[in-house]
mmCIF file of C-alpha atoms in Angstrom:
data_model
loop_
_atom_site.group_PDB
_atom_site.id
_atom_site.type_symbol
_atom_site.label_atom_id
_atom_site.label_comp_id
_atom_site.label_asym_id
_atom_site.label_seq_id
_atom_site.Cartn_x
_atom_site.Cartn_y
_atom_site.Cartn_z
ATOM 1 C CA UNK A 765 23.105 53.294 24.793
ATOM 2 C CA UNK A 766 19.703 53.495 26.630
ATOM 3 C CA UNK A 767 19.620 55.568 30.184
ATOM 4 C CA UNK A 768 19.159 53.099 32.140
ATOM 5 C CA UNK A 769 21.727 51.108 30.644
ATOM 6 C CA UNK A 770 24.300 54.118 31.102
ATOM 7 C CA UNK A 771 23.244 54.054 34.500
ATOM 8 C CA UNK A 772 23.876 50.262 35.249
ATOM 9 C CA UNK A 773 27.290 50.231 33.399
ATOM 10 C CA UNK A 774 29.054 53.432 34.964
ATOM 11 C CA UNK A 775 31.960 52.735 37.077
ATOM 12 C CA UNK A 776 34.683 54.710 38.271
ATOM 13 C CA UNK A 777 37.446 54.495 36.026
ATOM 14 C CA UNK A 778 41.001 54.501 37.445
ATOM 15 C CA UNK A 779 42.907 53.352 34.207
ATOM 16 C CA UNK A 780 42.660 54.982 30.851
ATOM 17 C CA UNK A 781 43.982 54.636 27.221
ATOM 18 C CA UNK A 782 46.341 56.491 26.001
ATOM 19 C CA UNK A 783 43.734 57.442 23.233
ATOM 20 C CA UNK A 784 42.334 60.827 22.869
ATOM 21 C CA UNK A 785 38.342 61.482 23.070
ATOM 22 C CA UNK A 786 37.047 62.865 19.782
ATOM 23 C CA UNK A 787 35.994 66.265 19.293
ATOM 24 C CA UNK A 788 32.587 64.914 18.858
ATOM 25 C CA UNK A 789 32.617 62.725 22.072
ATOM 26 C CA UNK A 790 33.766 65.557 24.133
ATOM 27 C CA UNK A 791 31.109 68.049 22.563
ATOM 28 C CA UNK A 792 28.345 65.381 23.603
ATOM 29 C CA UNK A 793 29.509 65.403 26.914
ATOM 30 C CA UNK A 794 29.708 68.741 27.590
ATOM 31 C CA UNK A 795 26.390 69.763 25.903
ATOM 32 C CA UNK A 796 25.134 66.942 28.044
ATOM 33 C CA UNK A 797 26.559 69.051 31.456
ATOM 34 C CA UNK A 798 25.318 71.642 29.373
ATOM 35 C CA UNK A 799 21.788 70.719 29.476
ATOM 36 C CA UNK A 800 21.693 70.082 33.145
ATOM 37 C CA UNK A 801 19.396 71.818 35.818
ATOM 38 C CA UNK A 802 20.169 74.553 38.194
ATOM 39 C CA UNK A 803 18.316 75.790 40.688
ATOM 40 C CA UNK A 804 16.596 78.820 39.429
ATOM 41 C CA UNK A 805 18.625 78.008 36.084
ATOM 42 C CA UNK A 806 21.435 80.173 37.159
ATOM 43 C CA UNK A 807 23.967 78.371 35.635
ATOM 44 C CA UNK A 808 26.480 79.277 37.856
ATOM 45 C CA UNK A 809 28.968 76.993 36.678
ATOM 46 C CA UNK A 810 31.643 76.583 34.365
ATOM 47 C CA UNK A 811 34.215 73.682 33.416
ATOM 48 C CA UNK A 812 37.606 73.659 32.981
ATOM 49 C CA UNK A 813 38.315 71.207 30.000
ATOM 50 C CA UNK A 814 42.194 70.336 30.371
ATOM 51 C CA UNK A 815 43.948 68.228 27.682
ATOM 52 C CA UNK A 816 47.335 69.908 28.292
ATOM 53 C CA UNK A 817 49.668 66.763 29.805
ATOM 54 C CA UNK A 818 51.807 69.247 31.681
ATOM 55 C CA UNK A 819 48.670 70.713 33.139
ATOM 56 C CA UNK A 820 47.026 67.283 33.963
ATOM 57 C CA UNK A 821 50.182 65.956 35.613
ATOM 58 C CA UNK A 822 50.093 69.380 38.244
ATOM 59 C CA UNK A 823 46.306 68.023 38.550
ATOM 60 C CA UNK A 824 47.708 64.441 40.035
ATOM 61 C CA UNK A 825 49.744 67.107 42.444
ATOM 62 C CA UNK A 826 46.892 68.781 43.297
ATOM 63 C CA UNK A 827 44.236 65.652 43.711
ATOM 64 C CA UNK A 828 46.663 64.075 46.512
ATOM 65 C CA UNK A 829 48.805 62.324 44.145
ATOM 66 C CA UNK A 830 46.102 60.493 42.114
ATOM 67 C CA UNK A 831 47.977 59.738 38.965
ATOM 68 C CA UNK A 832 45.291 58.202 37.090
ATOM 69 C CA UNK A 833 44.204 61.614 36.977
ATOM 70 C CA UNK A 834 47.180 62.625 34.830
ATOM 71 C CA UNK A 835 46.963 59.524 32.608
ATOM 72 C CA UNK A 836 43.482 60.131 31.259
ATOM 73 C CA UNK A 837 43.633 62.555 27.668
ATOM 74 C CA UNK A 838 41.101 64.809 29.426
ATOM 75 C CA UNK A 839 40.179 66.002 32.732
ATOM 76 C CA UNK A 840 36.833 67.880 33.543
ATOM 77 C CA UNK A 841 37.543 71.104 36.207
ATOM 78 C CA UNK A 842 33.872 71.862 38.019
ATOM 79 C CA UNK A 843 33.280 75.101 39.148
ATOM 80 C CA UNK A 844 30.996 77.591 40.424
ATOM 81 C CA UNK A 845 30.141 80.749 41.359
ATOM 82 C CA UNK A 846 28.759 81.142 44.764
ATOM 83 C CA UNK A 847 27.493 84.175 44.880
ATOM 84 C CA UNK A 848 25.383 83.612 41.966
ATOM 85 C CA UNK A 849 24.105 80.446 43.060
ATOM 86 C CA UNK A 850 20.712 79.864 44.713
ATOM 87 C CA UNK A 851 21.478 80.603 48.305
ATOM 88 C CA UNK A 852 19.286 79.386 50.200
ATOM 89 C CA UNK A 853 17.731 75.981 49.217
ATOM 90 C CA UNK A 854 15.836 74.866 52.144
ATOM 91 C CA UNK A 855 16.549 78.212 54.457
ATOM 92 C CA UNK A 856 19.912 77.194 54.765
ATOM 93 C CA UNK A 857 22.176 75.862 51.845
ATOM 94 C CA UNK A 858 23.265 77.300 49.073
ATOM 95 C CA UNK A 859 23.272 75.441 45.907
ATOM 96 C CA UNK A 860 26.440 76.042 44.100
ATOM 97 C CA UNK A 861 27.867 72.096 45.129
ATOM 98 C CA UNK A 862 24.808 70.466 44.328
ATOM 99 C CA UNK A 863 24.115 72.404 41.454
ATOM 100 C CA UNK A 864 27.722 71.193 40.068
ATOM 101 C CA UNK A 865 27.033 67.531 41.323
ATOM 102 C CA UNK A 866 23.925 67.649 38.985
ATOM 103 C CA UNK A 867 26.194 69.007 35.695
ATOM 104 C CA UNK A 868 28.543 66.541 36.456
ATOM 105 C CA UNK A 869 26.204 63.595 36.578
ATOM 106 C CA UNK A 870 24.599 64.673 33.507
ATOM 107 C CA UNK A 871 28.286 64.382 32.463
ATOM 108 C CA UNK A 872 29.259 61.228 33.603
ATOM 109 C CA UNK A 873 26.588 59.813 32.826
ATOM 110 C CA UNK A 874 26.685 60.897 28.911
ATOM 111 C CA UNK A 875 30.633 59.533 28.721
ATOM 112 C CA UNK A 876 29.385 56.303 29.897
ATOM 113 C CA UNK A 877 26.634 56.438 26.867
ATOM 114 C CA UNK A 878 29.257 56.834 24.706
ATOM 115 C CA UNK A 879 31.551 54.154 26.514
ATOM 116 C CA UNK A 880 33.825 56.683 28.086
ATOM 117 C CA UNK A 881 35.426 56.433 31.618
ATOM 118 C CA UNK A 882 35.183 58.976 34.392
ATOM 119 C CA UNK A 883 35.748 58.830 38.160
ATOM 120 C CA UNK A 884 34.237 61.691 40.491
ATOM 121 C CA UNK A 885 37.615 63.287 42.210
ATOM 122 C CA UNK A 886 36.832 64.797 45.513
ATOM 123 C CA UNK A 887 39.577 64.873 47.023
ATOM 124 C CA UNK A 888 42.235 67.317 45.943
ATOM 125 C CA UNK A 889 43.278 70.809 47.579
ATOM 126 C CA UNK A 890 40.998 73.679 45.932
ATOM 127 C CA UNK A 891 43.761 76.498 46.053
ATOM 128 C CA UNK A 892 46.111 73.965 43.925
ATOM 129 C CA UNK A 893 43.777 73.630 41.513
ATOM 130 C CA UNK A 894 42.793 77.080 41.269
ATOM 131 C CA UNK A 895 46.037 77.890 40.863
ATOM 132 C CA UNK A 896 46.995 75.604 38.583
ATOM 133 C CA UNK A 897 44.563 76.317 36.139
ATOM 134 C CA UNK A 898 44.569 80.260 36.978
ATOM 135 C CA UNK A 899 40.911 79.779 38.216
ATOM 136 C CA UNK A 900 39.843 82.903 39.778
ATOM 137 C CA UNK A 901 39.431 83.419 44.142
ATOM 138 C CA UNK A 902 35.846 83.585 43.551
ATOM 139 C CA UNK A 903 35.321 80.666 41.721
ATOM 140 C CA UNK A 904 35.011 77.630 44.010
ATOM 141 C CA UNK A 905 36.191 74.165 42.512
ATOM 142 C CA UNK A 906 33.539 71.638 43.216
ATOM 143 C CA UNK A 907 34.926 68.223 41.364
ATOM 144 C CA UNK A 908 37.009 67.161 38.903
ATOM 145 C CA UNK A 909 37.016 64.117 37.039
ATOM 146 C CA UNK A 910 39.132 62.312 33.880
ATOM 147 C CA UNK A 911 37.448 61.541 30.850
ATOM 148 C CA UNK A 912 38.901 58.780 28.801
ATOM 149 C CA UNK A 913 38.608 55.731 26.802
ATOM 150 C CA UNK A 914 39.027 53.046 29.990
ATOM 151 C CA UNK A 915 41.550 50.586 30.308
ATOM 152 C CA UNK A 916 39.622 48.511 32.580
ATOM 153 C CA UNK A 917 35.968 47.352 32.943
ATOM 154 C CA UNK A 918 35.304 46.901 36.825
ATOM 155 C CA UNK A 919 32.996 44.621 38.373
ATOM 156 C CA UNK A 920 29.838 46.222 39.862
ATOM 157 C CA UNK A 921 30.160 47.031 43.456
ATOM 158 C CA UNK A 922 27.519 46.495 46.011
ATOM 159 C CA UNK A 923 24.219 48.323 46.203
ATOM 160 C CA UNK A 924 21.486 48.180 48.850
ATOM 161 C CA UNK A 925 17.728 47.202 47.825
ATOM 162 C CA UNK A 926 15.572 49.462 47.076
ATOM 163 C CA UNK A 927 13.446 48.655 50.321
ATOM 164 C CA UNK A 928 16.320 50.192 52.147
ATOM 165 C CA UNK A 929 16.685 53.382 50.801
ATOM 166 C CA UNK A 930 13.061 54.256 50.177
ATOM 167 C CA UNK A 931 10.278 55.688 52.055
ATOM 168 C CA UNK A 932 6.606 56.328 50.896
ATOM 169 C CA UNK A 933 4.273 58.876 52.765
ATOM 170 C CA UNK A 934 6.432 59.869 55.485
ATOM 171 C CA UNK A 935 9.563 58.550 57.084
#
């Protein structure tokens, strides 16, 4: 599938096949997440790849009760190191979230290439997880997301035009 086409097809997926994701598939996706930038190419990131069902069904705990989160084969764990992350993008921010957003992106965006589901999970409580996973106290957990063949092909949702969201030479 074309980029732009990946780009114009992904949806967030909230029902998945029972079907696993091939080695292969999951390989692409995470050398795809892989791949992606970091500010000052740190890397200060790492994902949790979870295929265990007992493990993913503690996840559905952990994401407020989200049980399409369980019912995917896979879910994707982002995390990051903060204190090797770029720390101050812009004099103030440091970079570890958005560096994470970026890997994950790459991700979802790969999956959707290779007609996989995902669904950015933001909310869920980040001491569950950690715990869940054994995820050390200085690792923060950024996003999560299943990864799965999807059960369901939702209609696009509504997007602003362009002339609203864009600027050129100043404000």
């Amino acid at each position: 599938m074309e980029l732009m086409e990946a780009i114009r097809s992904r949806r967030s997926i909230r029902k998945y096949l029972p079907d696993s994701v091939p080695e292969e598939a999951l390989a692409t996706v995470l050398e795809a997440a892989r791949l992606a930038p970091t500010a000052c190419n740190n890397q200060a990131f790492r994902i949790v790849v979870v295929k265990d069902a007992a493990l993913r069904e503690q996840l559905v705990e952990a994401c407020k009760g989200q049980k399409f989160v369980g019912q995917a084969p896979v879910v994707l764990v982002g995390c990051a190191l903060e204190a090797e992350s770029y720390p101050k993008q812009a004099g103030w921010l440091n970079t570890f979230a958005i560096d994470t957003a970026i890997v994950f992106d790459h991700l979802t965006l790969a999956a959707a290439a290779l007609g996989l589901g995902t669904c950015w999970i933001g909310a869920f409580e980040e001491a569950a997880v950690q715990r869940v996973l054994g995820i050390p106290a200085n690792w923060r957990v950024v996003c999560l997301t299943p990864l799965g063949a999807p059960a369901e092909r939702p209609d696009p949702r509504p997007r602003k035009a362009l002339e609203a969201l864009i600027s050129c030479d100043g404000w």
